[in-house]
Amino acid sequence: MNELINKVTKLLNDKTIDAFIGYGQGSTDRVRAIFARTVEQASKLIYTPACTFNLSGYLLKHEVKHLGKLGILANVAALRSIMQLASEFQIKDGEVYILFVNDDASLTEFSDFQSIEAFLEKANIDITPDEKARIEKIEAMSVSERWEFWNKEFEKCIKCYACRAACPMCYCHRCTTDVNQPQWIPVASHERGNLDYHLMRAMHLAGRCINCGECANACPMDIPLNLLTYQLIDPIKTGFGATAGMKADAVYALSTFKPDDKENFII
Amino acid sequence: MQDFEPKIVAFVCNWCTYAGADLTGTSRTKYAANVKIIRFPCTGRIDFMILMKAFENGADGIIVSGCHPNDCHYSTGNFHARRRWIVFRNLMNFTGIDTERILFSWVSAAEGFKWADVVNNTVAKIREMGPYENYNKIAVSTLLKEEVSNHE
């Protein structure tokens, strides 16, 4: 922890960065994101086992972007987010100063995207066995059981859009959800609007989701909405050979094609 | 259920399937009148949201059709559409939307008879399956009715 504070203090002092995004103590026993702009603020940085959430969602937020040159404490999910955002031309190489805490609490500094790509090749990027089991359980249901299951889950949705705000990939200035001419997504949170919203969210994240799980973490109603995008990871990987967030120059799987893409349902 | 007439919406591309459907008509081939054809510039334009809106507004079945691969008027529109359908079909299946009710096909401008077959087969299949009750429960008309009765 001290090593992190010293490092960030040094970076702030010699003006390498203007602000550092890291973890700090929240008002309860939970951790929260802090944006250190001064040495004093940097001294409040912490790194505990509870510091697991993906901070990269803040990188493109208007308020944070305008703090100047940013540094960030990244975990594997955040590194993948940064790679995915780079492939979508949202972050340039060298634009963000990236620190990573190793298992032995030492710090790694990623100077360019190439080193992140090399690191991610060896990192564990799979969804957890628990999440895998939940997806398999849903897949084993019949079609109408699945419909009932998701209808019940979506029924809880209050359309707070916390999942959208928490997602590092949801950075559009005008989301389809906000469009009202035509009103693609009904504003009220009834079954139809909720289904529309969640399917739209899942489709727009298909092939871009880096399985950090922030959407489900953010959900106040405990909807397992991360499973919607997680279960699309495999088909996109096996079908199109694409995994999100691994290469800074990757092409989005759904904005390209191969003439011999395999399907078995078009007559 | 005797007098159930399936409502089928067909989303077709302007250059192949729409012309193919025209050919069906000009060759005096009859096909089921249950289908409402909506013409799009290209299958690449057929967004997944549009398909959902069809179900929401009471469609019992959907046909999506366009040019065969390599025949797209814009060279690549149907290739992009195909990838999107593969992913969207996966998602529909996972969320319990009946993928049996949505048919994807390639019908070229010369395949007037294939179009008649595609429509007739789909209508027969949906007629057997009955109305799409799951989706109808959350359809626009149902929810509107509920809202009205709540106010009364």
CSV table of C-alpha atoms in Angstrom, one decimal:
chain,number,residue,atom,x,y,z
A,1,MET,CA,0.0,0.0,0.0
A,2,ASN,CA,2.8,2.3,0.9
A,3,GLU,CA,4.6,1.5,-2.3
A,4,LEU,CA,1.4,2.6,-4.2
A,5,ILE,CA,1.0,5.8,-2.2
A,6,ASN,CA,4.7,6.7,-2.8
A,7,LYS,CA,4.4,5.9,-6.4
A,8,VAL,CA,1.3,8.0,-7.0
A,9,THR,CA,2.7,10.9,-4.9
A,10,LYS,CA,5.8,10.9,-7.1
A,11,LEU,CA,3.7,10.8,-10.2
A,12,LEU,CA,1.6,13.7,-9.0
A,13,ASN,CA,4.6,15.7,-7.9
A,14,ASP,CA,6.5,15.5,-11.1
A,15,LYS,CA,3.3,16.2,-13.0
A,16,THR,CA,3.3,12.9,-15.0
A,17,ILE,CA,-0.4,12.7,-14.2
A,18,ASP,CA,-3.0,15.2,-13.0
A,19,ALA,CA,-5.2,12.7,-11.3
A,20,PHE,CA,-5.1,9.1,-10.2
A,21,ILE,CA,-8.1,6.7,-10.0
A,22,GLY,CA,-7.7,4.2,-7.2
A,23,TYR,CA,-9.5,2.6,-4.3
A,24,GLY,CA,-10.3,4.3,-1.0
A,25,GLN,CA,-12.3,3.6,2.1
A,26,GLY,CA,-16.0,4.2,1.7
A,27,SER,CA,-18.3,5.6,4.4
A,28,THR,CA,-19.2,2.0,5.4
A,29,ASP,CA,-16.9,-0.9,5.3
A,30,ARG,CA,-17.1,-0.9,1.6
A,31,VAL,CA,-14.4,0.4,-0.7
A,32,ARG,CA,-15.1,3.1,-3.3
A,33,ALA,CA,-13.2,4.8,-6.1
A,34,ILE,CA,-11.2,7.9,-5.2
A,35,PHE,CA,-9.8,10.4,-7.6
A,36,ALA,CA,-6.5,11.7,-6.2
A,37,ARG,CA,-5.5,15.1,-7.5
A,38,THR,CA,-3.2,16.1,-4.6
A,39,VAL,CA,-0.6,14.4,-2.5
A,40,GLU,CA,-2.9,14.6,0.5
A,41,GLN,CA,-5.7,12.8,-1.4
A,42,ALA,CA,-3.2,10.2,-2.6
A,43,SER,CA,-2.4,9.3,1.0
A,44,LYS,CA,-5.9,8.0,1.3
A,45,LEU,CA,-5.3,5.3,-1.4
A,46,ILE,CA,-5.8,1.8,-0.2
A,47,TYR,CA,-5.4,-1.7,-1.7
A,48,THR,CA,-7.2,-4.5,0.2
A,49,PRO,CA,-8.7,-7.8,-1.0
A,50,ALA,CA,-12.0,-6.0,-1.2
A,51,CYS,CA,-10.6,-3.8,-4.0
A,52,THR,CA,-11.8,-5.9,-6.9
A,53,PHE,CA,-14.1,-3.7,-8.9
A,54,ASN,CA,-13.3,-2.4,-12.3
A,55,LEU,CA,-12.2,1.3,-12.2
A,56,SER,CA,-11.8,1.7,-15.9
A,57,GLY,CA,-15.4,2.8,-16.3
A,58,TYR,CA,-14.4,6.2,-15.0
A,59,LEU,CA,-11.8,6.8,-17.7
A,60,LEU,CA,-14.3,8.0,-20.2
A,61,LYS,CA,-16.7,9.8,-17.8
A,62,HIS,CA,-16.9,13.5,-18.7
A,63,GLU,CA,-16.1,14.8,-15.2
A,64,VAL,CA,-13.1,12.5,-14.8
A,65,LYS,CA,-11.7,13.0,-18.3
A,66,HIS,CA,-11.5,16.7,-17.7
A,67,LEU,CA,-9.2,16.3,-14.7
A,68,GLY,CA,-6.3,16.1,-17.1
A,69,LYS,CA,-3.9,13.2,-17.7
A,70,LEU,CA,-5.1,10.2,-15.8
A,71,GLY,CA,-3.5,7.4,-13.9
A,72,ILE,CA,-5.4,4.3,-12.9
A,73,LEU,CA,-5.0,1.3,-10.7
A,74,ALA,CA,-6.1,-1.5,-12.9
A,75,ASN,CA,-7.0,-5.2,-12.3
A,76,VAL,CA,-7.2,-7.8,-15.1
A,77,ALA,CA,-10.8,-6.7,-16.0
A,78,ALA,CA,-9.7,-3.1,-16.1
A,79,LEU,CA,-6.8,-3.9,-18.4
A,80,ARG,CA,-9.1,-5.8,-20.7
A,81,SER,CA,-11.5,-2.8,-20.6
A,82,ILE,CA,-8.7,-0.5,-21.6
A,83,MET,CA,-7.7,-2.8,-24.5
A,84,GLN,CA,-11.3,-3.0,-25.7
A,85,LEU,CA,-11.8,0.8,-25.4
A,86,ALA,CA,-8.5,1.2,-27.3
A,87,SER,CA,-9.8,-1.0,-30.1
A,88,GLU,CA,-12.8,1.2,-30.3
A,89,PHE,CA,-10.6,4.3,-30.5
A,90,GLN,CA,-11.6,5.7,-27.2
A,91,ILE,CA,-8.2,5.6,-25.5
A,92,LYS,CA,-4.9,6.3,-27.2
A,93,ASP,CA,-1.7,4.5,-26.4
A,94,GLY,CA,0.2,6.3,-23.6
A,95,GLU,CA,-2.9,8.5,-22.8
A,96,VAL,CA,-3.5,6.8,-19.5
A,97,TYR,CA,-0.9,5.8,-16.9
A,98,ILE,CA,-1.6,2.3,-15.8
A,99,LEU,CA,-0.5,0.6,-12.6
A,100,PHE,CA,-1.2,-3.0,-11.7
A,101,VAL,CA,-0.8,-4.7,-8.3
A,102,ASN,CA,0.8,-8.1,-8.5
A,103,ASP,CA,0.0,-11.0,-6.3
A,104,ASP,CA,3.0,-10.3,-4.1
A,105,ALA,CA,1.8,-6.7,-3.7
A,106,SER,CA,4.6,-5.3,-5.9
A,107,LEU,CA,3.6,-2.8,-8.6
A,108,THR,CA,3.8,-3.3,-12.4
A,109,GLU,CA,3.7,-0.3,-14.6
A,110,PHE,CA,2.4,-0.7,-18.1
A,111,SER,CA,4.1,1.7,-20.4
A,112,ASP,CA,2.3,0.7,-23.7
A,113,PHE,CA,-0.5,-1.4,-25.0
A,114,GLN,CA,1.9,-4.0,-26.3
A,115,SER,CA,3.0,-4.9,-22.8
A,116,ILE,CA,-0.7,-5.2,-21.7
A,117,GLU,CA,-1.5,-7.5,-24.6
A,118,ALA,CA,1.5,-9.7,-23.6
A,119,PHE,CA,0.4,-9.7,-20.0
A,120,LEU,CA,-3.3,-10.6,-20.8
A,121,GLU,CA,-2.2,-13.6,-22.9
A,122,LYS,CA,-1.1,-15.3,-19.7
A,123,ALA,CA,-3.8,-13.9,-17.4
A,124,ASN,CA,-7.0,-15.8,-16.4
A,125,ILE,CA,-9.8,-14.2,-18.2
A,126,ASP,CA,-12.5,-16.9,-17.9
A,127,ILE,CA,-15.8,-16.4,-16.2
A,128,THR,CA,-16.0,-18.0,-12.7
A,129,PRO,CA,-17.1,-21.6,-12.4
A,130,ASP,CA,-20.1,-20.4,-10.4
A,131,GLU,CA,-21.2,-18.1,-13.3
A,132,LYS,CA,-20.6,-20.9,-15.7
A,133,ALA,CA,-22.8,-23.3,-13.7
A,134,ARG,CA,-25.6,-20.7,-13.6
A,135,ILE,CA,-25.5,-20.3,-17.3
A,136,GLU,CA,-25.6,-24.0,-17.8
A,137,LYS,CA,-28.5,-24.3,-15.5
A,138,ILE,CA,-30.5,-21.8,-17.5
A,139,GLU,CA,-29.5,-23.4,-20.8
A,140,ALA,CA,-30.8,-26.8,-19.5
A,141,MET,CA,-34.3,-25.3,-19.1
A,142,SER,CA,-37.0,-25.5,-21.7
A,143,VAL,CA,-37.8,-22.5,-23.8
A,144,SER,CA,-40.9,-21.5,-21.8
A,145,GLU,CA,-39.0,-22.1,-18.5
A,146,ARG,CA,-36.3,-19.8,-19.6
A,147,TRP,CA,-38.9,-17.2,-20.6
A,148,GLU,CA,-40.5,-17.5,-17.2
A,149,PHE,CA,-37.1,-17.3,-15.4
A,150,TRP,CA,-36.0,-14.1,-17.2
A,151,ASN,CA,-39.5,-12.6,-17.0
A,152,LYS,CA,-39.3,-13.0,-13.3
A,153,GLU,CA,-35.9,-11.5,-13.1
A,154,PHE,CA,-36.7,-8.6,-15.4
A,155,GLU,CA,-39.9,-7.9,-13.5
A,156,LYS,CA,-37.6,-6.6,-10.7
A,157,CYS,CA,-35.9,-4.1,-12.9
A,158,ILE,CA,-36.6,-0.5,-11.8
A,159,LYS,CA,-34.8,1.0,-14.9
A,160,CYS,CA,-32.2,2.9,-12.8
A,161,TYR,CA,-29.6,2.2,-15.5
A,162,ALA,CA,-27.0,1.6,-12.9
A,163,CYS,CA,-25.8,-1.3,-15.0
A,164,ARG,CA,-25.3,1.1,-17.9
A,165,ALA,CA,-23.5,3.6,-15.7
A,166,ALA,CA,-21.2,0.9,-14.2
A,167,CYS,CA,-20.3,-0.7,-17.5
A,168,PRO,CA,-16.9,0.5,-18.9
A,169,MET,CA,-18.2,-0.2,-22.5
A,170,CYS,CA,-21.3,1.9,-22.2
A,171,TYR,CA,-19.8,5.2,-23.1
A,172,CYS,CA,-22.2,6.4,-25.9
A,173,HIS,CA,-23.2,10.0,-25.3
A,174,ARG,CA,-26.7,9.2,-26.5
A,175,CYS,CA,-27.7,5.7,-25.6
A,176,THR,CA,-30.5,4.0,-27.5
A,177,THR,CA,-32.4,3.9,-24.2
A,178,ASP,CA,-32.5,7.7,-24.2
A,179,VAL,CA,-33.7,8.0,-27.8
A,180,ASN,CA,-37.4,9.1,-27.8
A,181,GLN,CA,-38.0,9.6,-31.5
A,182,PRO,CA,-38.7,6.7,-32.0
A,183,GLN,CA,-39.0,5.5,-28.4
A,184,TRP,CA,-37.1,2.3,-28.8
A,185,ILE,CA,-37.2,1.4,-25.1
A,186,PRO,CA,-40.4,2.3,-23.2
A,187,VAL,CA,-39.6,4.5,-20.3
A,188,ALA,CA,-41.9,2.8,-17.8
A,189,SER,CA,-40.5,-0.3,-16.1
A,190,HIS,CA,-43.1,-2.8,-17.2
A,191,GLU,CA,-42.3,-6.3,-18.5
A,192,ARG,CA,-42.1,-5.2,-22.1
A,193,GLY,CA,-39.9,-2.2,-21.5
A,194,ASN,CA,-37.6,-4.2,-19.2
A,195,LEU,CA,-37.2,-7.0,-21.7
A,196,ASP,CA,-36.5,-4.5,-24.5
A,197,TYR,CA,-33.9,-2.8,-22.4
A,198,HIS,CA,-32.1,-5.9,-21.2
A,199,LEU,CA,-32.0,-7.5,-24.7
A,200,MET,CA,-30.8,-4.2,-26.2
A,201,ARG,CA,-28.1,-3.9,-23.6
A,202,ALA,CA,-26.9,-7.5,-24.1
A,203,MET,CA,-26.9,-7.1,-27.9
A,204,HIS,CA,-25.0,-3.9,-27.8
A,205,LEU,CA,-22.4,-5.5,-25.5
A,206,ALA,CA,-22.2,-8.8,-27.5
A,207,GLY,CA,-18.6,-9.3,-28.4
A,208,ARG,CA,-17.5,-6.3,-26.4
A,209,CYS,CA,-18.2,-7.6,-22.9
A,210,ILE,CA,-15.0,-8.3,-21.0
A,211,ASN,CA,-16.9,-10.2,-18.1
A,212,CYS,CA,-15.9,-7.9,-15.3
A,213,GLY,CA,-19.4,-8.3,-13.8
A,214,GLU,CA,-19.8,-4.6,-12.8
A,215,CYS,CA,-23.4,-4.5,-14.3
A,216,ALA,CA,-24.6,-7.2,-11.9
A,217,ASN,CA,-22.6,-5.8,-9.0
A,218,ALA,CA,-24.3,-2.4,-9.6
A,219,CYS,CA,-27.8,-3.8,-9.8
A,220,PRO,CA,-29.8,-2.9,-6.7
A,221,MET,CA,-32.4,-5.5,-7.6
A,222,ASP,CA,-29.9,-8.4,-7.9
A,223,ILE,CA,-30.8,-9.3,-11.5
A,224,PRO,CA,-28.1,-11.6,-12.9
A,225,LEU,CA,-27.9,-9.6,-16.0
A,226,ASN,CA,-24.2,-10.3,-16.5
A,227,LEU,CA,-25.2,-13.8,-17.6
A,228,LEU,CA,-26.9,-12.4,-20.7
A,229,THR,CA,-23.6,-11.1,-22.1
A,230,TYR,CA,-21.4,-13.9,-20.6
A,231,GLN,CA,-23.3,-16.6,-22.5
A,232,LEU,CA,-22.6,-14.8,-25.8
A,233,ILE,CA,-18.8,-14.9,-25.2
A,234,ASP,CA,-18.5,-18.6,-26.2
A,235,PRO,CA,-20.5,-18.5,-29.4
A,236,ILE,CA,-18.6,-15.4,-30.6
A,237,LYS,CA,-15.3,-17.0,-29.7
A,238,THR,CA,-16.0,-20.3,-31.4
A,239,GLY,CA,-18.0,-18.9,-34.2
A,240,PHE,CA,-16.0,-15.8,-35.1
A,241,GLY,CA,-12.7,-16.4,-33.3
A,242,ALA,CA,-13.0,-13.1,-31.4
A,243,THR,CA,-12.4,-12.4,-27.7
A,244,ALA,CA,-13.1,-8.9,-26.4
A,245,GLY,CA,-10.4,-6.8,-24.7
A,246,MET,CA,-7.3,-8.7,-25.7
A,247,LYS,CA,-5.8,-6.6,-28.5
A,248,ALA,CA,-5.7,-2.9,-28.9
A,249,ASP,CA,-6.1,-3.2,-32.6
A,250,ALA,CA,-8.9,-5.8,-32.6
A,251,VAL,CA,-11.8,-5.5,-34.9
A,252,TYR,CA,-15.3,-5.7,-33.3
A,253,ALA,CA,-16.7,-9.1,-34.2
A,254,LEU,CA,-20.1,-7.7,-35.3
A,255,SER,CA,-18.7,-5.0,-37.5
A,256,THR,CA,-16.8,-7.5,-39.7
A,257,PHE,CA,-17.6,-10.9,-41.3
A,258,LYS,CA,-16.1,-13.9,-43.0
A,259,PRO,CA,-17.8,-15.1,-46.2
A,260,ASP,CA,-17.9,-18.6,-44.7
A,261,ASP,CA,-19.4,-17.8,-41.3
A,262,LYS,CA,-21.1,-20.9,-40.2
A,263,GLU,CA,-24.8,-21.0,-39.2
A,264,ASN,CA,-27.4,-23.8,-39.3
A,265,PHE,CA,-30.7,-22.0,-39.4
A,266,ILE,CA,-31.0,-19.9,-42.5
A,267,ILE,CA,-32.9,-21.7,-45.2
B,1,MET,CA,-58.4,-21.7,-31.6
B,2,GLN,CA,-60.3,-22.7,-34.7
B,3,ASP,CA,-60.4,-19.3,-36.3
B,4,PHE,CA,-56.8,-18.4,-35.4
B,5,GLU,CA,-55.1,-16.6,-38.3
B,6,PRO,CA,-51.4,-16.2,-37.7
B,7,LYS,CA,-50.0,-12.7,-38.0
B,8,ILE,CA,-46.7,-12.9,-39.8
B,9,VAL,CA,-44.4,-10.0,-40.5
B,10,ALA,CA,-41.8,-10.4,-43.1
B,11,PHE,CA,-38.7,-8.1,-43.2
B,12,VAL,CA,-37.2,-8.4,-46.6
B,13,CYS,CA,-34.5,-6.6,-48.5
B,14,ASN,CA,-35.4,-4.4,-51.5
B,15,TRP,CA,-33.1,-6.1,-54.0
B,16,CYS,CA,-33.7,-9.8,-53.7
B,17,THR,CA,-36.5,-11.0,-51.6
B,18,TYR,CA,-38.9,-8.1,-52.3
B,19,ALA,CA,-38.2,-8.6,-56.0
B,20,GLY,CA,-38.7,-12.3,-55.5
B,21,ALA,CA,-42.0,-11.7,-53.8
B,22,ASP,CA,-43.0,-9.5,-56.8
B,23,LEU,CA,-42.1,-12.4,-59.1
B,24,THR,CA,-44.3,-14.7,-57.1
B,25,GLY,CA,-47.2,-12.3,-57.8
B,26,THR,CA,-46.4,-11.7,-61.4
B,27,SER,CA,-46.2,-15.4,-62.0
B,28,ARG,CA,-49.7,-15.7,-60.5
B,29,THR,CA,-48.6,-18.0,-57.7
B,30,LYS,CA,-50.8,-17.9,-54.7
B,31,TYR,CA,-49.5,-17.7,-51.2
B,32,ALA,CA,-51.0,-17.2,-47.7
B,33,ALA,CA,-52.3,-13.7,-47.1
B,34,ASN,CA,-51.2,-13.7,-43.5
B,35,VAL,CA,-47.9,-12.1,-44.2
B,36,LYS,CA,-47.2,-8.4,-44.1
B,37,ILE,CA,-44.1,-7.5,-46.0
B,38,ILE,CA,-42.0,-4.7,-44.9
B,39,ARG,CA,-39.3,-3.6,-47.4
B,40,PHE,CA,-35.9,-2.6,-46.2
B,41,PRO,CA,-32.9,-1.3,-48.2
B,42,CYS,CA,-30.8,-4.3,-47.2
B,43,THR,CA,-30.8,-7.1,-44.6
B,44,GLY,CA,-27.9,-5.2,-43.0
B,45,ARG,CA,-30.5,-2.5,-42.0
B,46,ILE,CA,-32.8,-5.0,-40.2
B,47,ASP,CA,-31.9,-4.2,-36.6
B,48,PHE,CA,-32.7,-6.7,-33.9
B,49,MET,CA,-34.8,-4.1,-32.1
B,50,ILE,CA,-37.2,-4.0,-35.2
B,51,LEU,CA,-37.8,-7.7,-34.8
B,52,MET,CA,-38.6,-7.3,-31.1
B,53,LYS,CA,-41.0,-4.5,-32.0
B,54,ALA,CA,-42.9,-6.9,-34.3
B,55,PHE,CA,-43.4,-9.4,-31.6
B,56,GLU,CA,-44.4,-6.6,-29.2
B,57,ASN,CA,-47.1,-5.4,-31.6
B,58,GLY,CA,-48.7,-8.8,-31.8
B,59,ALA,CA,-46.9,-10.7,-34.5
B,60,ASP,CA,-47.1,-14.5,-34.1
B,61,GLY,CA,-44.2,-15.2,-36.4
B,62,ILE,CA,-41.5,-13.3,-38.3
B,63,ILE,CA,-39.7,-14.0,-41.6
B,64,VAL,CA,-36.4,-12.2,-42.3
B,65,SER,CA,-35.1,-12.7,-45.8
B,66,GLY,CA,-32.6,-11.2,-48.1
B,67,CYS,CA,-30.1,-11.9,-50.8
B,68,HIS,CA,-28.0,-15.1,-50.8
B,69,PRO,CA,-24.4,-14.7,-49.6
B,70,ASN,CA,-22.3,-13.0,-52.3
B,71,ASP,CA,-25.4,-11.6,-54.0
B,72,CYS,CA,-25.9,-8.5,-51.8
B,73,HIS,CA,-26.5,-5.3,-53.8
B,74,TYR,CA,-24.2,-3.6,-51.3
B,75,SER,CA,-21.7,-6.5,-51.4
B,76,THR,CA,-21.5,-7.1,-47.7
B,77,GLY,CA,-24.8,-6.2,-46.0
B,78,ASN,CA,-26.1,-9.7,-45.7
B,79,PHE,CA,-22.8,-11.0,-44.4
B,80,HIS,CA,-23.0,-8.5,-41.5
B,81,ALA,CA,-26.6,-9.3,-41.0
B,82,ARG,CA,-25.8,-13.0,-40.8
B,83,ARG,CA,-23.3,-12.5,-38.0
B,84,ARG,CA,-25.9,-10.3,-36.1
B,85,TRP,CA,-28.6,-13.0,-36.6
B,86,ILE,CA,-26.3,-15.7,-35.2
B,87,VAL,CA,-25.6,-13.7,-32.1
B,88,PHE,CA,-29.2,-12.5,-31.7
B,89,ARG,CA,-30.6,-16.0,-32.2
B,90,ASN,CA,-28.3,-17.2,-29.4
B,91,LEU,CA,-29.6,-14.4,-27.1
B,92,MET,CA,-33.2,-15.0,-28.0
B,93,ASN,CA,-32.8,-18.7,-27.2
B,94,PHE,CA,-31.1,-17.9,-23.9
B,95,THR,CA,-33.9,-15.5,-22.8
B,96,GLY,CA,-36.6,-17.9,-23.8
B,97,ILE,CA,-37.9,-16.2,-26.9
B,98,ASP,CA,-39.2,-18.9,-29.2
B,99,THR,CA,-36.7,-19.1,-32.1
B,100,GLU,CA,-39.1,-21.5,-33.9
B,101,ARG,CA,-41.3,-18.4,-34.6
B,102,ILE,CA,-38.6,-16.5,-36.4
B,103,LEU,CA,-37.4,-17.7,-39.8
B,104,PHE,CA,-34.3,-16.5,-41.6
B,105,SER,CA,-34.0,-17.2,-45.2
B,106,TRP,CA,-32.2,-16.2,-48.4
B,107,VAL,CA,-34.6,-15.7,-51.3
B,108,SER,CA,-33.2,-14.2,-54.5
B,109,ALA,CA,-35.1,-12.1,-57.1
B,110,ALA,CA,-35.5,-15.2,-59.3
B,111,GLU,CA,-36.9,-17.5,-56.5
B,112,GLY,CA,-40.5,-16.5,-56.7
B,113,PHE,CA,-41.6,-20.1,-55.9
B,114,LYS,CA,-39.3,-20.4,-53.0
B,115,TRP,CA,-40.8,-17.3,-51.5
B,116,ALA,CA,-44.3,-18.8,-51.8
B,117,ASP,CA,-43.0,-22.0,-50.1
B,118,VAL,CA,-41.3,-20.0,-47.3
B,119,VAL,CA,-44.4,-18.1,-46.5
B,120,ASN,CA,-46.8,-21.0,-46.8
B,121,ASN,CA,-44.6,-23.3,-44.7
B,122,THR,CA,-44.2,-20.6,-42.0
B,123,VAL,CA,-47.9,-19.8,-41.9
B,124,ALA,CA,-48.7,-23.5,-41.6
B,125,LYS,CA,-46.1,-24.0,-38.8
B,126,ILE,CA,-47.3,-20.9,-36.8
B,127,ARG,CA,-50.9,-22.0,-37.3
B,128,GLU,CA,-50.1,-25.2,-35.6
B,129,MET,CA,-48.1,-23.6,-32.8
B,130,GLY,CA,-51.0,-21.1,-32.1
B,131,PRO,CA,-50.7,-17.5,-31.0
B,132,TYR,CA,-47.5,-16.4,-29.4
B,133,GLU,CA,-49.1,-16.2,-25.9
B,134,ASN,CA,-45.9,-15.6,-24.0
B,135,TYR,CA,-45.1,-12.5,-25.8
B,136,ASN,CA,-48.7,-11.4,-26.2
B,137,LYS,CA,-48.9,-11.2,-22.4
B,138,ILE,CA,-46.5,-8.3,-22.5
B,139,ALA,CA,-47.5,-6.9,-25.9
B,140,VAL,CA,-48.4,-3.3,-26.4
B,141,SER,CA,-52.1,-3.9,-26.7
B,142,THR,CA,-52.3,-6.0,-23.5
B,143,LEU,CA,-50.4,-3.6,-21.4
B,144,LEU,CA,-52.4,-0.7,-22.7
B,145,LYS,CA,-55.6,-2.4,-21.8
B,146,GLU,CA,-54.3,-3.1,-18.3
B,147,GLU,CA,-53.4,0.5,-17.9
B,148,VAL,CA,-56.9,1.6,-18.9
B,149,SER,CA,-58.5,-0.8,-16.5
B,150,ASN,CA,-56.2,0.4,-13.7
B,151,HIS,CA,-57.4,3.9,-14.3
B,152,GLU,CA,-61.0,3.0,-14.3
